[in-house]
Amino acid sequence: LAKTTQPISMDSYEGQEVNITCSHNNIATNDYITWYQQFPSQGPRFIIQGYKTKVTNEVASLFIPADRKSSTLSLPRVSLSDTAVYYCLVGVENQGGKLIFGQGTELSVKP
Amino acid sequence: GAVVSQHPSWVICKSGTSVKIECRSLDFQATTMFWYRQFPKQSLMLMATSNEGSKATYEQGVEKDKFLINHASLTLSTLTVTSAHPEDSSFYICSAREVREGEQYFGPGTRLTVT
C-alpha cells in the first residue's frame, strides 16, 4: 500500500485559496488519488479523485504532476465551514475498496 | 446521492454489556461494507471488511470474537461490540461500496461510550 504524507495542520483565512500537498512516493501504476473531508463527529465525505494531470469539480481541484509522486488539493476561496480534516488516500481501486487513512491535515479557517 | 445510515447515532452502555450498531445503504446495494474506528484526534482505523453472505475479514490486531460483524443482506451490515469495556469507547464509522459503480459512501458514525 502506498504510504501518504501530509502536513498535520494548516491555517488559513476566509477567502483565501488553500493548497494541501500530499506525498506518495510509492504510488503504483494503477493507483488513483482520492481526497476526503471529515468534520468532527461525522463520517468522511468524498471530495475529489484523480489519476493524472488536473481534475476539477464544483468543490475543489486536484493537481497531479507527471511523476504522480505527489498531489495537491486546491480549495478556492475557503470559508469558515471548510474547517475540517482532509485525508489523501492512494491506491483504492486495486485493494478491493479498502481505504487506508493516513493522519490527515487539519485545516483551520479563520475569519 | 447515495446515503448510508447508522443506528444508533450515539449509545452509552455499561461495561460488560454488548452493543449492536447497524449500517444501512438506503438507496443502493452494497456487497461490501467496511467498519472503521476513530479515537479522538486520530485518523480512521479500518477494523474489518464485511462481504454479504460471507464471513468478515478482520484487520490485524482486531479481535474478531469481540467485534462481531454480520452482513446478512445487500443493504445491511451490523457490528456488535461484545462485553464492551471503557477502552472500546470510540467513534465507529461504516462505509458501503456500491455494487455497480464501485463508489464508496460513508455513514455518519456512531459514538459509543462505555461506562
PDB file of C-alpha atoms in Angstrom:
ATOM      1  CA  LEU A   1       0.000   0.000   0.000  1.00  0.00           C
ATOM      2  CA  ALA A   2       1.334   3.395  -0.935  1.00  0.00           C
ATOM      3  CA  LYS A   3       2.017   5.490   2.140  1.00  0.00           C
ATOM      4  CA  THR A   4       0.941   9.103   2.147  1.00  0.00           C
ATOM      5  CA  THR A   5       2.452  12.087   3.934  1.00  0.00           C
ATOM      6  CA  GLN A   6       0.568  15.302   4.564  1.00  0.00           C
ATOM      7  CA  PRO A   7       1.123  18.331   6.787  1.00  0.00           C
ATOM      8  CA  ILE A   8      -0.509  17.753  10.148  1.00  0.00           C
ATOM      9  CA  SER A   9      -2.179  21.138  10.217  1.00  0.00           C
ATOM     10  CA  MET A  10      -2.684  24.304   8.198  1.00  0.00           C
ATOM     11  CA  ASP A  11      -4.171  27.690   8.953  1.00  0.00           C
ATOM     12  CA  SER A  12      -5.908  29.978   6.509  1.00  0.00           C
ATOM     13  CA  TYR A  13      -8.255  32.949   6.372  1.00  0.00           C
ATOM     14  CA  GLU A  14     -11.617  33.260   4.770  1.00  0.00           C
ATOM     15  CA  GLY A  15     -11.494  33.994   1.075  1.00  0.00           C
ATOM     16  CA  GLN A  16      -8.018  32.610   0.533  1.00  0.00           C
ATOM     17  CA  GLU A  17      -7.069  29.707  -1.696  1.00  0.00           C
ATOM     18  CA  VAL A  18      -5.743  26.739   0.228  1.00  0.00           C
ATOM     19  CA  ASN A  19      -3.411  24.155  -1.233  1.00  0.00           C
ATOM     20  CA  ILE A  20      -2.762  20.928   0.645  1.00  0.00           C
ATOM     21  CA  THR A  21       0.016  18.756  -0.725  1.00  0.00           C
ATOM     22  CA  CYS A  22       0.266  15.032  -0.238  1.00  0.00           C
ATOM     23  CA  SER A  23       3.369  12.948  -0.920  1.00  0.00           C
ATOM     24  CA  HIS A  24       3.003   9.389  -2.145  1.00  0.00           C
ATOM     25  CA  ASN A  25       6.383   8.282  -3.436  1.00  0.00           C
ATOM     26  CA  ASN A  26       5.447   4.605  -3.735  1.00  0.00           C
ATOM     27  CA  ILE A  27       2.314   5.086  -5.792  1.00  0.00           C
ATOM     28  CA  ALA A  28       1.659   2.191  -8.146  1.00  0.00           C
ATOM     29  CA  THR A  29       0.905   2.494 -11.829  1.00  0.00           C
ATOM     30  CA  ASN A  30      -2.788   1.760 -11.478  1.00  0.00           C
ATOM     31  CA  ASP A  31      -3.385   3.649  -8.226  1.00  0.00           C
ATOM     32  CA  TYR A  32      -5.812   6.542  -8.037  1.00  0.00           C
ATOM     33  CA  ILE A  33      -5.536   9.514  -5.668  1.00  0.00           C
ATOM     34  CA  THR A  34      -8.592  10.353  -3.610  1.00  0.00           C
ATOM     35  CA  TRP A  35      -9.276  13.106  -1.107  1.00  0.00           C
ATOM     36  CA  TYR A  36     -11.833  13.045   1.686  1.00  0.00           C
ATOM     37  CA  GLN A  37     -13.074  15.710   4.074  1.00  0.00           C
ATOM     38  CA  GLN A  38     -14.162  14.998   7.622  1.00  0.00           C
ATOM     39  CA  PHE A  39     -15.918  17.267  10.080  1.00  0.00           C
ATOM     40  CA  PRO A  40     -15.849  16.471  13.818  1.00  0.00           C
ATOM     41  CA  SER A  41     -18.130  13.587  14.771  1.00  0.00           C
ATOM     42  CA  GLN A  42     -19.107  12.900  11.165  1.00  0.00           C
ATOM     43  CA  GLY A  43     -18.151  10.325   8.591  1.00  0.00           C
ATOM     44  CA  PRO A  44     -15.693  11.296   5.824  1.00  0.00           C
ATOM     45  CA  ARG A  45     -17.062  12.874   2.689  1.00  0.00           C
ATOM     46  CA  PHE A  46     -15.616  12.298  -0.777  1.00  0.00           C
ATOM     47  CA  ILE A  47     -14.146  15.443  -2.327  1.00  0.00           C
ATOM     48  CA  ILE A  48     -12.295  14.505  -5.478  1.00  0.00           C
ATOM     49  CA  GLN A  49     -10.411  11.734  -7.211  1.00  0.00           C
ATOM     50  CA  GLY A  50      -7.833  11.756  -9.977  1.00  0.00           C
ATOM     51  CA  TYR A  51      -5.210   9.750 -11.771  1.00  0.00           C
ATOM     52  CA  LYS A  52      -3.042  12.320 -13.507  1.00  0.00           C
ATOM     53  CA  THR A  53      -2.774  15.989 -14.516  1.00  0.00           C
ATOM     54  CA  LYS A  54      -5.722  18.001 -13.264  1.00  0.00           C
ATOM     55  CA  VAL A  55      -9.230  17.272 -12.112  1.00  0.00           C
ATOM     56  CA  THR A  56     -11.768  19.902 -11.143  1.00  0.00           C
ATOM     57  CA  ASN A  57     -15.255  19.711  -9.694  1.00  0.00           C
ATOM     58  CA  GLU A  58     -17.601  22.146  -8.011  1.00  0.00           C
ATOM     59  CA  VAL A  59     -15.757  21.842  -4.716  1.00  0.00           C
ATOM     60  CA  ALA A  60     -12.036  21.571  -5.439  1.00  0.00           C
ATOM     61  CA  SER A  61      -9.251  20.967  -7.898  1.00  0.00           C
ATOM     62  CA  LEU A  62      -6.683  18.227  -7.791  1.00  0.00           C
ATOM     63  CA  PHE A  63      -3.275  18.710  -9.363  1.00  0.00           C
ATOM     64  CA  ILE A  64      -1.095  15.704 -10.065  1.00  0.00           C
ATOM     65  CA  PRO A  65       2.386  16.119 -11.600  1.00  0.00           C
ATOM     66  CA  ALA A  66       3.676  13.805 -14.275  1.00  0.00           C
ATOM     67  CA  ASP A  67       5.611  11.567 -11.876  1.00  0.00           C
ATOM     68  CA  ARG A  68       2.472  11.213  -9.670  1.00  0.00           C
ATOM     69  CA  LYS A  69       4.603  11.086  -6.529  1.00  0.00           C
ATOM     70  CA  SER A  70       2.612  13.906  -5.014  1.00  0.00           C
ATOM     71  CA  SER A  71      -0.710  15.632  -5.419  1.00  0.00           C
ATOM     72  CA  THR A  72      -2.181  18.947  -4.356  1.00  0.00           C
ATOM     73  CA  LEU A  73      -5.733  19.564  -3.287  1.00  0.00           C
ATOM     74  CA  SER A  74      -6.753  23.130  -4.018  1.00  0.00           C
ATOM     75  CA  LEU A  75      -9.717  24.725  -2.253  1.00  0.00           C
ATOM     76  CA  PRO A  76     -10.667  28.061  -3.812  1.00  0.00           C
ATOM     77  CA  ARG A  77     -11.794  30.911  -1.535  1.00  0.00           C
ATOM     78  CA  VAL A  78     -12.249  28.934   1.657  1.00  0.00           C
ATOM     79  CA  SER A  79     -14.880  29.807   4.228  1.00  0.00           C
ATOM     80  CA  LEU A  80     -15.212  29.011   7.925  1.00  0.00           C
ATOM     81  CA  SER A  81     -17.239  25.946   7.017  1.00  0.00           C
ATOM     82  CA  ASP A  82     -14.213  24.443   5.269  1.00  0.00           C
ATOM     83  CA  THR A  83     -12.554  23.931   8.650  1.00  0.00           C
ATOM     84  CA  ALA A  84     -12.097  20.162   8.730  1.00  0.00           C
ATOM     85  CA  VAL A  85      -9.599  17.346   8.412  1.00  0.00           C
ATOM     86  CA  TYR A  86      -8.582  16.448   4.870  1.00  0.00           C
ATOM     87  CA  TYR A  87      -7.319  12.995   4.018  1.00  0.00           C
ATOM     88  CA  CYS A  88      -5.319  11.954   0.977  1.00  0.00           C
ATOM     89  CA  LEU A  89      -5.651   8.285   0.014  1.00  0.00           C
ATOM     90  CA  VAL A  90      -3.838   6.351  -2.658  1.00  0.00           C
ATOM     91  CA  GLY A  91      -4.467   3.004  -4.244  1.00  0.00           C
ATOM     92  CA  VAL A  92      -8.146   2.384  -3.695  1.00  0.00           C
ATOM     93  CA  GLU A  93      -9.084   0.653  -6.923  1.00  0.00           C
ATOM     94  CA  ASN A  94      -6.773  -2.309  -6.627  1.00  0.00           C
ATOM     95  CA  GLN A  95      -7.430  -3.041  -2.972  1.00  0.00           C
ATOM     96  CA  GLY A  96     -10.985  -4.291  -3.218  1.00  0.00           C
ATOM     97  CA  GLY A  97     -12.294  -0.989  -1.985  1.00  0.00           C
ATOM     98  CA  LYS A  98     -10.253  -0.873   1.228  1.00  0.00           C
ATOM     99  CA  LEU A  99      -9.488   2.665   2.268  1.00  0.00           C
ATOM    100  CA  ILE A 100      -6.466   3.114   4.499  1.00  0.00           C
ATOM    101  CA  PHE A 101      -6.447   6.553   6.049  1.00  0.00           C
ATOM    102  CA  GLY A 102      -3.281   8.410   6.933  1.00  0.00           C
ATOM    103  CA  GLN A 103      -3.053  11.110   9.562  1.00  0.00           C
ATOM    104  CA  GLY A 104      -4.776  13.784   7.501  1.00  0.00           C
ATOM    105  CA  THR A 105      -4.384  17.556   7.504  1.00  0.00           C
ATOM    106  CA  GLU A 106      -6.365  19.604   9.979  1.00  0.00           C
ATOM    107  CA  LEU A 107      -7.321  22.813   8.198  1.00  0.00           C
ATOM    108  CA  SER A 108      -8.391  25.748  10.318  1.00  0.00           C
ATOM    109  CA  VAL A 109     -10.024  28.670   8.541  1.00  0.00           C
ATOM    110  CA  LYS A 110     -10.147  31.899  10.488  1.00  0.00           C
ATOM    111  CA  PRO A 111     -12.294  34.972   9.921  1.00  0.00           C
TER     112      PRO A 111
ATOM    113  CA  GLY B   1     -26.662  10.982  -3.895  1.00  0.00           C
ATOM    114  CA  ALA B   2     -26.179   7.639  -2.203  1.00  0.00           C
ATOM    115  CA  VAL B   3     -26.895   7.617   1.509  1.00  0.00           C
ATOM    116  CA  VAL B   4     -25.565   5.399   4.257  1.00  0.00           C
ATOM    117  CA  SER B   5     -27.204   5.493   7.661  1.00  0.00           C
ATOM    118  CA  GLN B   6     -26.051   4.237  11.023  1.00  0.00           C
ATOM    119  CA  HIS B   7     -28.114   3.425  14.049  1.00  0.00           C
ATOM    120  CA  PRO B   8     -27.846   4.443  16.753  1.00  0.00           C
ATOM    121  CA  SER B   9     -26.007   7.726  16.300  1.00  0.00           C
ATOM    122  CA  TRP B  10     -24.808   7.501  19.861  1.00  0.00           C
ATOM    123  CA  VAL B  11     -25.058   4.948  22.637  1.00  0.00           C
ATOM    124  CA  ILE B  12     -23.990   4.690  26.256  1.00  0.00           C
ATOM    125  CA  CYS B  13     -23.663   1.263  27.782  1.00  0.00           C
ATOM    126  CA  LYS B  14     -22.313  -0.299  30.914  1.00  0.00           C
ATOM    127  CA  SER B  15     -19.096  -2.256  30.994  1.00  0.00           C
ATOM    128  CA  GLY B  16     -19.643  -5.927  30.229  1.00  0.00           C
ATOM    129  CA  THR B  17     -22.716  -5.467  28.058  1.00  0.00           C
ATOM    130  CA  SER B  18     -22.942  -5.854  24.293  1.00  0.00           C
ATOM    131  CA  VAL B  19     -23.908  -3.196  21.808  1.00  0.00           C
ATOM    132  CA  LYS B  20     -25.094  -3.587  18.223  1.00  0.00           C
ATOM    133  CA  ILE B  21     -24.545  -0.912  15.586  1.00  0.00           C
ATOM    134  CA  GLU B  22     -26.377  -1.042  12.265  1.00  0.00           C
ATOM    135  CA  CYS B  23     -25.119   0.246   8.941  1.00  0.00           C
ATOM    136  CA  ARG B  24     -27.590   0.566   6.076  1.00  0.00           C
ATOM    137  CA  SER B  25     -27.241   1.618   2.479  1.00  0.00           C
ATOM    138  CA  LEU B  26     -30.547   3.387   1.869  1.00  0.00           C
ATOM    139  CA  ASP B  27     -30.761   3.731  -1.896  1.00  0.00           C
ATOM    140  CA  PHE B  28     -28.206   1.337  -3.299  1.00  0.00           C
ATOM    141  CA  GLN B  29     -26.936  -2.176  -2.881  1.00  0.00           C
ATOM    142  CA  ALA B  30     -23.598  -2.882  -1.306  1.00  0.00           C
ATOM    143  CA  THR B  31     -21.909  -6.255  -1.447  1.00  0.00           C
ATOM    144  CA  THR B  32     -19.060  -4.871   0.601  1.00  0.00           C
ATOM    145  CA  MET B  33     -19.163  -2.728   3.716  1.00  0.00           C
ATOM    146  CA  PHE B  34     -16.301  -1.581   5.864  1.00  0.00           C
ATOM    147  CA  TRP B  35     -16.086  -0.795   9.559  1.00  0.00           C
ATOM    148  CA  TYR B  36     -13.753   1.823  10.986  1.00  0.00           C
ATOM    149  CA  ARG B  37     -12.954   3.045  14.464  1.00  0.00           C
ATOM    150  CA  GLN B  38     -11.754   6.517  15.266  1.00  0.00           C
ATOM    151  CA  PHE B  39     -10.403   7.756  18.578  1.00  0.00           C
ATOM    152  CA  PRO B  40     -10.349  11.478  19.411  1.00  0.00           C
ATOM    153  CA  LYS B  41      -7.863  13.477  17.378  1.00  0.00           C
ATOM    154  CA  GLN B  42      -6.827  10.376  15.449  1.00  0.00           C
ATOM    155  CA  SER B  43      -7.396   9.082  11.965  1.00  0.00           C
ATOM    156  CA  LEU B  44      -9.835   6.377  10.957  1.00  0.00           C
ATOM    157  CA  MET B  45      -8.607   2.849  11.527  1.00  0.00           C
ATOM    158  CA  LEU B  46     -10.021   0.103   9.354  1.00  0.00           C
ATOM    159  CA  MET B  47     -11.326  -2.717  11.516  1.00  0.00           C
ATOM    160  CA  ALA B  48     -12.856  -5.149   9.074  1.00  0.00           C
ATOM    161  CA  THR B  49     -14.290  -5.749   5.647  1.00  0.00           C
ATOM    162  CA  SER B  50     -17.785  -7.158   5.536  1.00  0.00           C
ATOM    163  CA  ASN B  51     -18.991  -9.072   2.493  1.00  0.00           C
ATOM    164  CA  GLU B  52     -22.620 -10.002   2.026  1.00  0.00           C
ATOM    165  CA  GLY B  53     -23.238 -13.657   2.731  1.00  0.00           C
ATOM    166  CA  SER B  54     -19.736 -14.477   3.910  1.00  0.00           C
ATOM    167  CA  LYS B  55     -17.519 -14.049   6.924  1.00  0.00           C
ATOM    168  CA  ALA B  56     -15.934 -10.710   7.580  1.00  0.00           C
ATOM    169  CA  THR B  57     -12.227 -10.162   7.105  1.00  0.00           C
ATOM    170  CA  TYR B  58     -10.580  -8.508  10.072  1.00  0.00           C
ATOM    171  CA  GLU B  59      -7.508  -6.309  10.038  1.00  0.00           C
ATOM    172  CA  GLN B  60      -4.508  -7.358  12.041  1.00  0.00           C
ATOM    173  CA  GLY B  61      -4.926  -6.696  15.722  1.00  0.00           C
ATOM    174  CA  VAL B  62      -8.724  -6.552  15.674  1.00  0.00           C
ATOM    175  CA  GLU B  63     -10.378  -9.235  17.808  1.00  0.00           C
ATOM    176  CA  LYS B  64     -12.998 -10.975  15.696  1.00  0.00           C
ATOM    177  CA  ASP B  65     -14.666 -12.531  18.743  1.00  0.00           C
ATOM    178  CA  LYS B  66     -15.097  -9.136  20.319  1.00  0.00           C
ATOM    179  CA  PHE B  67     -16.282  -7.252  17.253  1.00  0.00           C
ATOM    180  CA  LEU B  68     -18.876  -9.463  15.594  1.00  0.00           C
ATOM    181  CA  ILE B  69     -19.837  -8.446  12.093  1.00  0.00           C
ATOM    182  CA  ASN B  70     -22.836  -9.718  10.178  1.00  0.00           C
ATOM    183  CA  HIS B  71     -23.682  -8.746   6.610  1.00  0.00           C
ATOM    184  CA  ALA B  72     -26.938 -10.551   6.006  1.00  0.00           C
ATOM    185  CA  SER B  73     -28.267  -8.526   3.106  1.00  0.00           C
ATOM    186  CA  LEU B  74     -27.087  -6.177   0.382  1.00  0.00           C
ATOM    187  CA  THR B  75     -28.195  -3.182   2.393  1.00  0.00           C
ATOM    188  CA  LEU B  76     -27.400  -4.040   5.989  1.00  0.00           C
ATOM    189  CA  SER B  77     -24.285  -4.809   8.000  1.00  0.00           C
ATOM    190  CA  THR B  78     -24.123  -4.925  11.780  1.00  0.00           C
ATOM    191  CA  LEU B  79     -21.244  -4.565  14.203  1.00  0.00           C
ATOM    192  CA  THR B  80     -21.703  -5.972  17.684  1.00  0.00           C
ATOM    193  CA  VAL B  81     -19.243  -4.965  20.352  1.00  0.00           C
ATOM    194  CA  THR B  82     -19.368  -7.814  22.842  1.00  0.00           C
ATOM    195  CA  SER B  83     -18.525  -7.442  26.515  1.00  0.00           C
ATOM    196  CA  ALA B  84     -17.734  -3.794  25.999  1.00  0.00           C
ATOM    197  CA  HIS B  85     -15.146  -2.079  28.156  1.00  0.00           C
ATOM    198  CA  PRO B  86     -14.321   1.605  28.589  1.00  0.00           C
ATOM    199  CA  GLU B  87     -11.408   1.282  26.170  1.00  0.00           C
ATOM    200  CA  ASP B  88     -13.904   0.354  23.450  1.00  0.00           C
ATOM    201  CA  SER B  89     -15.381   3.828  23.716  1.00  0.00           C
ATOM    202  CA  SER B  90     -14.858   5.331  20.304  1.00  0.00           C
ATOM    203  CA  PHE B  91     -16.471   6.666  17.153  1.00  0.00           C
ATOM    204  CA  TYR B  92     -17.461   3.795  14.862  1.00  0.00           C
ATOM    205  CA  ILE B  93     -17.964   4.547  11.180  1.00  0.00           C
ATOM    206  CA  CYS B  94     -19.121   2.283   8.403  1.00  0.00           C
ATOM    207  CA  SER B  95     -18.839   2.675   4.656  1.00  0.00           C
ATOM    208  CA  ALA B  96     -20.641   0.890   1.867  1.00  0.00           C
ATOM    209  CA  ARG B  97     -19.319   0.133  -1.596  1.00  0.00           C
ATOM    210  CA  GLU B  98     -21.905   0.325  -4.358  1.00  0.00           C
ATOM    211  CA  VAL B  99     -22.232  -2.817  -6.432  1.00  0.00           C
ATOM    212  CA  ARG B 100     -22.466  -1.220  -9.870  1.00  0.00           C
ATOM    213  CA  GLU B 101     -20.103   1.749  -9.875  1.00  0.00           C
ATOM    214  CA  GLY B 102     -17.807   0.723  -7.050  1.00  0.00           C
ATOM    215  CA  GLU B 103     -18.197   4.103  -5.357  1.00  0.00           C
ATOM    216  CA  GLN B 104     -17.856   4.109  -1.599  1.00  0.00           C
ATOM    217  CA  TYR B 105     -20.022   6.114   0.786  1.00  0.00           C
ATOM    218  CA  PHE B 106     -19.606   6.698   4.496  1.00  0.00           C
ATOM    219  CA  GLY B 107     -22.156   6.642   7.255  1.00  0.00           C
ATOM    220  CA  PRO B 108     -22.450   9.449   9.819  1.00  0.00           C
ATOM    221  CA  GLY B 109     -20.820   7.415  12.561  1.00  0.00           C
ATOM    222  CA  THR B 110     -21.884   6.054  15.947  1.00  0.00           C
ATOM    223  CA  ARG B 111     -20.468   7.401  19.175  1.00  0.00           C
ATOM    224  CA  LEU B 112     -20.065   4.582  21.724  1.00  0.00           C
ATOM    225  CA  THR B 113     -19.396   5.397  25.344  1.00  0.00           C
ATOM    226  CA  VAL B 114     -18.809   2.539  27.771  1.00  0.00           C
ATOM    227  CA  THR B 115     -19.110   3.427  31.435  1.00  0.00           C
TER     228      THR B 115
END
